[in-house]
Amino acid sequence: SILSTKPLDLPSIRFKSTQGYDYLTGTSQATPYVTGLVAELKSRGLSNSEVYARLVLGANLPRSPLEPI
């Protein structure tokens, strides 16, 4: 889960007093991090196949949403 901003008209799930922030999950939350990582690896001269291998081999299986954090 990633702490993120969200529209004020949507109720917060985890925060009762802080409006505008909540924990969100999903690929749209991971995209900026993956994009930044790819840019960093490419800036270091890695090939597309090397970047792909590092992303795939360095990934963790997702946890069950029922597991405690």
PDB file of C-alpha atoms in Angstrom, residues 1 44 53 57 65:
ATOM      1  CA  SER A   1       0.000   0.000   0.000  1.00  0.00           C
ATOM      2  CA  ARG A  44      23.436   3.653 -15.865  1.00  0.00           C
ATOM      3  CA  ALA A  53      15.635  -9.126 -16.020  1.00  0.00           C
ATOM      4  CA  LEU A  57      14.020 -11.258 -10.907  1.00  0.00           C
ATOM      5  CA  PRO A  65      -4.871  -8.576   1.127  1.00  0.00           C
TER       6      PRO A  65
END
